[in-house]
Amino acid sequence: MVGIVVVSHSRQAADGIREIAQEMGGDARIEAVGGTEDGRIGTTPGPIREAIEAIGSEGGVVVLVDLGSAVMNAELAIEEAAVDEVAIADAPILEGALNAAVAATSPSATVESVREAAEDAADVSKV
């Protein structure tokens, strides 16, 4: 099964997004990473890499991020991670996580199909 890592500058935001996505995705494997290692707002590569490695052994990982520096730190984490297939989705973090969680539960899910499902959320109108 493809895993999902949600990366936010806020630990509370990451946990909340994970909670909502898990409700929709049921059996999806979702890790939340947020804030810096010393509890401040921000992101660092180490915890992102650890989350990728924690769930990436079977089927790869799709990473969703909130802001630009989270992309940079996720890219650094991916370079260091001992996981073969990891992709960052260019998607709104909450809506993308919901779509990814649902797509990840499919028996035929791939990193590419889960990433595409997350990115499809960019086209969804909220009003």
Coordinates of N, CA and C in Angstrom, one line a residue:
M1 N 0.8 -1.2 0.0 CA 0.0 0.0 0.0 C 0.9 1.2 0.0
V2 N 0.5 2.2 -0.8 CA 1.2 3.5 -0.8 C 1.0 4.3 0.4
G3 N 2.0 4.8 1.0 CA 1.9 5.6 2.2 C 1.8 7.1 1.9
I4 N 1.3 7.9 2.9 CA 1.2 9.3 2.7 C 1.8 10.0 3.8
V5 N 2.6 11.0 3.5 CA 3.2 11.8 4.6 C 2.7 13.3 4.4
V6 N 2.1 13.8 5.4 CA 1.6 15.2 5.5 C 2.6 16.0 6.2
V7 N 3.2 17.1 5.5 CA 4.2 18.0 6.1 C 3.6 19.4 6.2
S8 N 3.6 19.9 7.4 CA 3.1 21.3 7.7 C 4.1 22.0 8.6
H9 N 4.1 23.3 8.5 CA 4.9 24.1 9.4 C 4.4 24.0 10.8
S10 N 3.2 23.6 11.0 CA 2.6 23.5 12.3 C 2.3 22.0 12.6
R11 N 2.8 21.5 13.8 CA 2.5 20.1 14.2 C 1.0 19.9 14.3
Q12 N 0.3 20.9 14.9 CA -1.1 20.8 15.1 C -1.9 20.7 13.8
A13 N -1.4 21.5 12.8 CA -2.1 21.4 11.5 C -1.8 20.1 10.8
A14 N -0.6 19.6 10.9 CA -0.3 18.3 10.3 C -1.1 17.2 10.9
D15 N -1.2 17.2 12.2 CA -2.0 16.2 12.9 C -3.5 16.3 12.6
G16 N -4.0 17.5 12.4 CA -5.4 17.7 12.1 C -5.7 17.2 10.7
I17 N -4.8 17.5 9.7 CA -5.0 17.1 8.4 C -4.9 15.5 8.3
R18 N -4.0 15.0 9.0 CA -3.9 13.5 9.1 C -5.2 12.9 9.6
E19 N -5.7 13.5 10.7 CA -7.0 13.0 11.3 C -8.1 13.0 10.3
I20 N -8.3 14.1 9.6 CA -9.4 14.2 8.6 C -9.2 13.2 7.5
A21 N -8.0 13.2 6.9 CA -7.7 12.2 5.8 C -7.9 10.8 6.3
Q22 N -7.5 10.5 7.5 CA -7.6 9.1 8.0 C -9.1 8.7 8.1
E23 N -9.9 9.7 8.4 CA -11.4 9.4 8.5 C -11.9 9.0 7.1
M24 N -11.4 9.7 6.1 CA -11.9 9.4 4.7 C -11.2 8.2 4.2
G25 N -9.9 8.0 4.5 CA -9.1 6.9 3.9 C -9.1 5.6 4.6
G26 N -9.7 5.5 5.8 CA -9.8 4.3 6.5 C -8.5 3.6 6.8
D27 N -8.1 2.7 5.9 CA -6.9 1.9 6.1 C -5.6 2.5 5.6
A28 N -5.7 3.7 5.0 CA -4.5 4.4 4.5 C -3.5 4.6 5.6
R29 N -2.2 4.4 5.2 CA -1.1 4.6 6.1 C -0.7 6.1 5.9
I30 N -0.9 6.9 7.0 CA -0.6 8.3 6.9 C 0.2 8.7 8.1
E31 N 1.3 9.4 7.8 CA 2.1 10.0 8.9 C 2.0 11.5 8.8
A32 N 2.0 12.2 10.0 CA 2.0 13.6 10.0 C 3.3 14.1 10.6
V33 N 3.9 15.1 9.9 CA 5.1 15.8 10.4 C 4.9 17.3 10.4
G34 N 5.2 17.9 11.5 CA 5.0 19.3 11.6 C 5.9 20.0 12.6
G35 N 6.2 21.2 12.3 CA 7.0 22.0 13.2 C 8.5 21.5 13.2
T36 N 9.3 22.3 13.9 CA 10.7 21.9 14.0 C 10.9 20.9 15.1
E37 N 12.1 20.4 15.2 CA 12.4 19.4 16.2 C 12.4 20.0 17.6
D38 N 12.6 21.3 17.7 CA 12.5 22.0 19.0 C 11.1 22.6 19.3
G39 N 10.1 22.3 18.5 CA 8.8 22.7 18.8 C 8.3 24.0 18.2
R40 N 9.1 24.6 17.4 CA 8.8 25.9 16.7 C 8.0 25.6 15.4
I41 N 7.5 26.7 14.9 CA 6.9 26.7 13.5 C 8.0 26.5 12.5
G42 N 7.8 25.6 11.6 CA 8.8 25.4 10.5 C 8.9 23.9 10.2
T43 N 9.8 23.5 9.3 CA 10.0 22.1 9.0 C 11.5 21.8 9.0
T44 N 11.9 20.6 9.2 CA 13.3 20.1 9.1 C 13.3 18.8 8.4
P45 N 14.3 18.5 7.6 CA 14.4 17.2 6.9 C 14.3 16.0 7.7
G46 N 15.0 15.9 8.8 CA 15.1 14.7 9.6 C 13.8 14.0 9.9
P47 N 12.9 14.7 10.5 CA 11.6 14.0 10.8 C 10.8 13.6 9.6
I48 N 10.9 14.4 8.5 CA 10.3 14.0 7.3 C 10.8 12.7 6.7
R49 N 12.2 12.6 6.7 CA 12.8 11.4 6.3 C 12.4 10.2 7.1
E50 N 12.3 10.4 8.5 CA 11.9 9.3 9.4 C 10.5 8.9 9.1
A51 N 9.6 9.8 8.8 CA 8.2 9.4 8.4 C 8.1 8.7 7.1
I52 N 8.9 9.1 6.1 CA 8.9 8.5 4.8 C 9.4 7.0 5.0
E53 N 10.5 6.8 5.8 CA 11.0 5.5 6.0 C 10.1 4.6 6.8
A54 N 9.4 5.3 7.7 CA 8.5 4.5 8.6 C 7.3 3.8 7.8
I55 N 6.9 4.4 6.7 CA 5.8 3.8 6.0 C 6.1 3.5 4.6
G56 N 7.3 3.7 4.1 CA 7.6 3.5 2.7 C 8.1 2.2 2.3
S57 N 8.2 1.2 3.1 CA 8.8 -0.1 2.8 C 7.9 -0.8 1.8
E58 N 6.6 -0.7 1.8 CA 5.7 -1.4 0.8 C 5.0 -0.4 0.0
G59 N 5.4 -0.3 -1.3 CA 4.6 0.5 -2.2 C 4.9 2.0 -2.4
G60 N 5.9 2.5 -1.7 CA 6.3 3.9 -1.8 C 5.5 4.9 -1.0
V61 N 5.8 6.2 -1.3 CA 5.2 7.2 -0.5 C 4.9 8.5 -1.3
V62 N 3.7 9.1 -1.0 CA 3.4 10.4 -1.6 C 3.5 11.4 -0.4
V63 N 4.1 12.5 -0.7 CA 4.3 13.6 0.3 C 3.5 14.8 -0.1
L64 N 2.7 15.3 0.9 CA 2.0 16.5 0.7 C 2.6 17.6 1.6
V65 N 2.8 18.8 1.1 CA 3.4 19.9 1.9 C 2.5 21.1 1.9
D66 N 2.8 22.0 2.8 CA 2.0 23.2 2.9 C 2.6 24.5 2.3
L67 N 3.9 24.7 2.5 CA 4.6 25.9 2.0 C 5.9 25.6 1.4
G68 N 6.5 26.6 0.7 CA 7.7 26.4 -0.1 C 8.9 25.7 0.7
S69 N 9.2 26.2 1.9 CA 10.3 25.6 2.6 C 10.1 24.1 3.0
A70 N 8.8 23.8 3.1 CA 8.5 22.4 3.3 C 8.8 21.5 2.1
V71 N 8.6 22.1 0.9 CA 9.0 21.4 -0.3 C 10.5 21.2 -0.3
M72 N 11.3 22.2 0.0 CA 12.8 22.1 0.0 C 13.2 21.0 1.1
N73 N 12.6 21.0 2.2 CA 13.0 20.1 3.3 C 12.5 18.7 2.9
A74 N 11.4 18.6 2.3 CA 10.9 17.2 1.8 C 11.9 16.7 0.7
E75 N 12.3 17.5 -0.2 CA 13.2 17.1 -1.2 C 14.5 16.6 -0.6
L76 N 15.1 17.3 0.4 CA 16.3 16.9 1.1 C 16.0 15.5 1.8
A77 N 14.9 15.4 2.4 CA 14.5 14.1 3.1 C 14.4 13.0 2.2
I78 N 13.9 13.2 1.0 CA 13.7 12.2 0.0 C 15.1 11.7 -0.5
E79 N 16.0 12.6 -0.7 CA 17.4 12.3 -1.1 C 18.0 11.4 -0.1
E80 N 17.8 11.6 1.2 CA 18.4 10.8 2.2 C 17.7 9.5 2.6
A81 N 16.4 9.4 2.2 CA 15.6 8.3 2.7 C 15.9 7.0 2.0
A82 N 15.8 5.9 2.7 CA 16.1 4.6 2.2 C 14.8 4.0 1.7
V83 N 14.1 4.7 0.8 CA 12.8 4.3 0.2 C 13.0 4.6 -1.3
D84 N 12.6 3.6 -2.1 CA 12.9 3.7 -3.6 C 11.9 4.7 -4.3
E85 N 10.7 4.7 -3.9 CA 9.7 5.4 -4.7 C 9.0 6.4 -3.8
V86 N 9.3 7.7 -4.0 CA 8.7 8.8 -3.2 C 8.4 10.0 -4.2
A87 N 7.2 10.6 -4.1 CA 6.9 11.7 -4.9 C 6.2 12.8 -4.1
I88 N 6.5 14.0 -4.4 CA 5.8 15.2 -3.7 C 4.7 15.6 -4.6
A89 N 3.5 15.7 -4.1 CA 2.3 16.1 -4.8 C 2.2 17.6 -4.8
D90 N 2.0 18.2 -6.0 CA 1.7 19.6 -6.1 C 0.2 19.8 -5.9
A91 N -0.2 19.8 -4.7 CA -1.6 19.8 -4.4 C -1.9 20.6 -3.1
P92 N -3.2 21.1 -3.0 CA -3.6 21.7 -1.7 C -3.5 20.6 -0.6
I93 N -2.9 21.0 0.5 CA -2.5 20.0 1.5 C -3.7 19.2 2.0
L94 N -4.8 19.9 2.4 CA -5.9 19.2 3.0 C -6.7 18.4 2.0
E95 N -7.1 19.0 0.9 CA -7.9 18.4 -0.1 C -7.1 17.3 -0.8
G96 N -5.8 17.6 -1.0 CA -5.0 16.6 -1.6 C -4.8 15.3 -0.7
A97 N -4.6 15.6 0.6 CA -4.5 14.5 1.5 C -5.7 13.6 1.5
L98 N -6.9 14.2 1.5 CA -8.2 13.4 1.4 C -8.2 12.6 0.2
N99 N -8.0 13.2 -1.0 CA -8.0 12.4 -2.2 C -6.9 11.3 -2.2
A100 N -5.7 11.6 -1.7 CA -4.6 10.6 -1.7 C -5.0 9.5 -0.8
A101 N -5.6 9.8 0.4 CA -6.0 8.7 1.3 C -7.0 7.7 0.7
V102 N -7.9 8.3 0.0 CA -8.9 7.4 -0.6 C -8.2 6.6 -1.7
A103 N -7.4 7.2 -2.5 CA -6.8 6.5 -3.7 C -5.8 5.5 -3.1
A104 N -5.1 5.7 -2.0 CA -4.1 4.8 -1.5 C -4.7 3.5 -1.0
T105 N -6.0 3.5 -0.8 CA -6.6 2.2 -0.3 C -7.0 1.3 -1.4
S106 N -6.9 1.7 -2.6 CA -7.1 0.8 -3.8 C -6.1 -0.2 -3.9
P107 N -6.5 -1.5 -4.1 CA -5.5 -2.6 -4.3 C -4.5 -2.3 -5.4
S108 N -4.9 -1.5 -6.4 CA -4.0 -1.2 -7.5 C -3.3 0.1 -7.4
A109 N -3.3 0.7 -6.3 CA -2.7 2.0 -6.1 C -1.2 2.0 -6.3
T110 N -0.7 3.0 -7.0 CA 0.7 3.2 -7.2 C 1.1 4.6 -6.7
V111 N 2.3 4.9 -6.5 CA 2.7 6.2 -6.1 C 2.2 7.3 -7.2
E112 N 2.3 6.9 -8.4 CA 1.8 7.8 -9.5 C 0.3 8.1 -9.4
S113 N -0.5 7.0 -9.2 CA -1.9 7.2 -9.1 C -2.4 7.9 -7.9
V114 N -1.7 7.7 -6.8 CA -2.0 8.5 -5.5 C -1.6 9.9 -5.7
R115 N -0.4 10.2 -6.2 CA 0.0 11.6 -6.5 C -1.0 12.3 -7.4
E116 N -1.4 11.6 -8.5 CA -2.4 12.2 -9.4 C -3.7 12.5 -8.7
A117 N -4.2 11.6 -7.9 CA -5.4 11.8 -7.1 C -5.3 13.1 -6.2
A118 N -4.1 13.2 -5.5 CA -3.9 14.4 -4.7 C -3.9 15.6 -5.5
E119 N -3.3 15.6 -6.7 CA -3.1 16.8 -7.5 C -4.5 17.2 -8.2
D120 N -5.4 16.2 -8.3 CA -6.7 16.5 -8.9 C -7.5 17.4 -8.0
A121 N -7.1 17.4 -6.7 CA -7.8 18.3 -5.7 C -7.6 19.8 -6.0
A122 N -6.6 20.1 -6.8 CA -6.4 21.5 -7.1 C -7.5 22.1 -8.0
D123 N -8.2 21.2 -8.7 CA -9.3 21.7 -9.6 C -10.7 21.7 -8.9
V124 N -10.8 21.4 -7.7 CA -12.1 21.3 -7.0 C -12.4 22.7 -6.5
S125 N -13.6 23.1 -6.9 CA -14.1 24.4 -6.4 C -14.8 24.2 -5.0
K126 N -14.5 25.1 -4.1 CA -15.1 25.0 -2.8 C -16.5 25.7 -2.6
V127 N -16.8 26.6 -3.6 CA -18.1 27.3 -3.5 C -18.9 27.1 -4.8

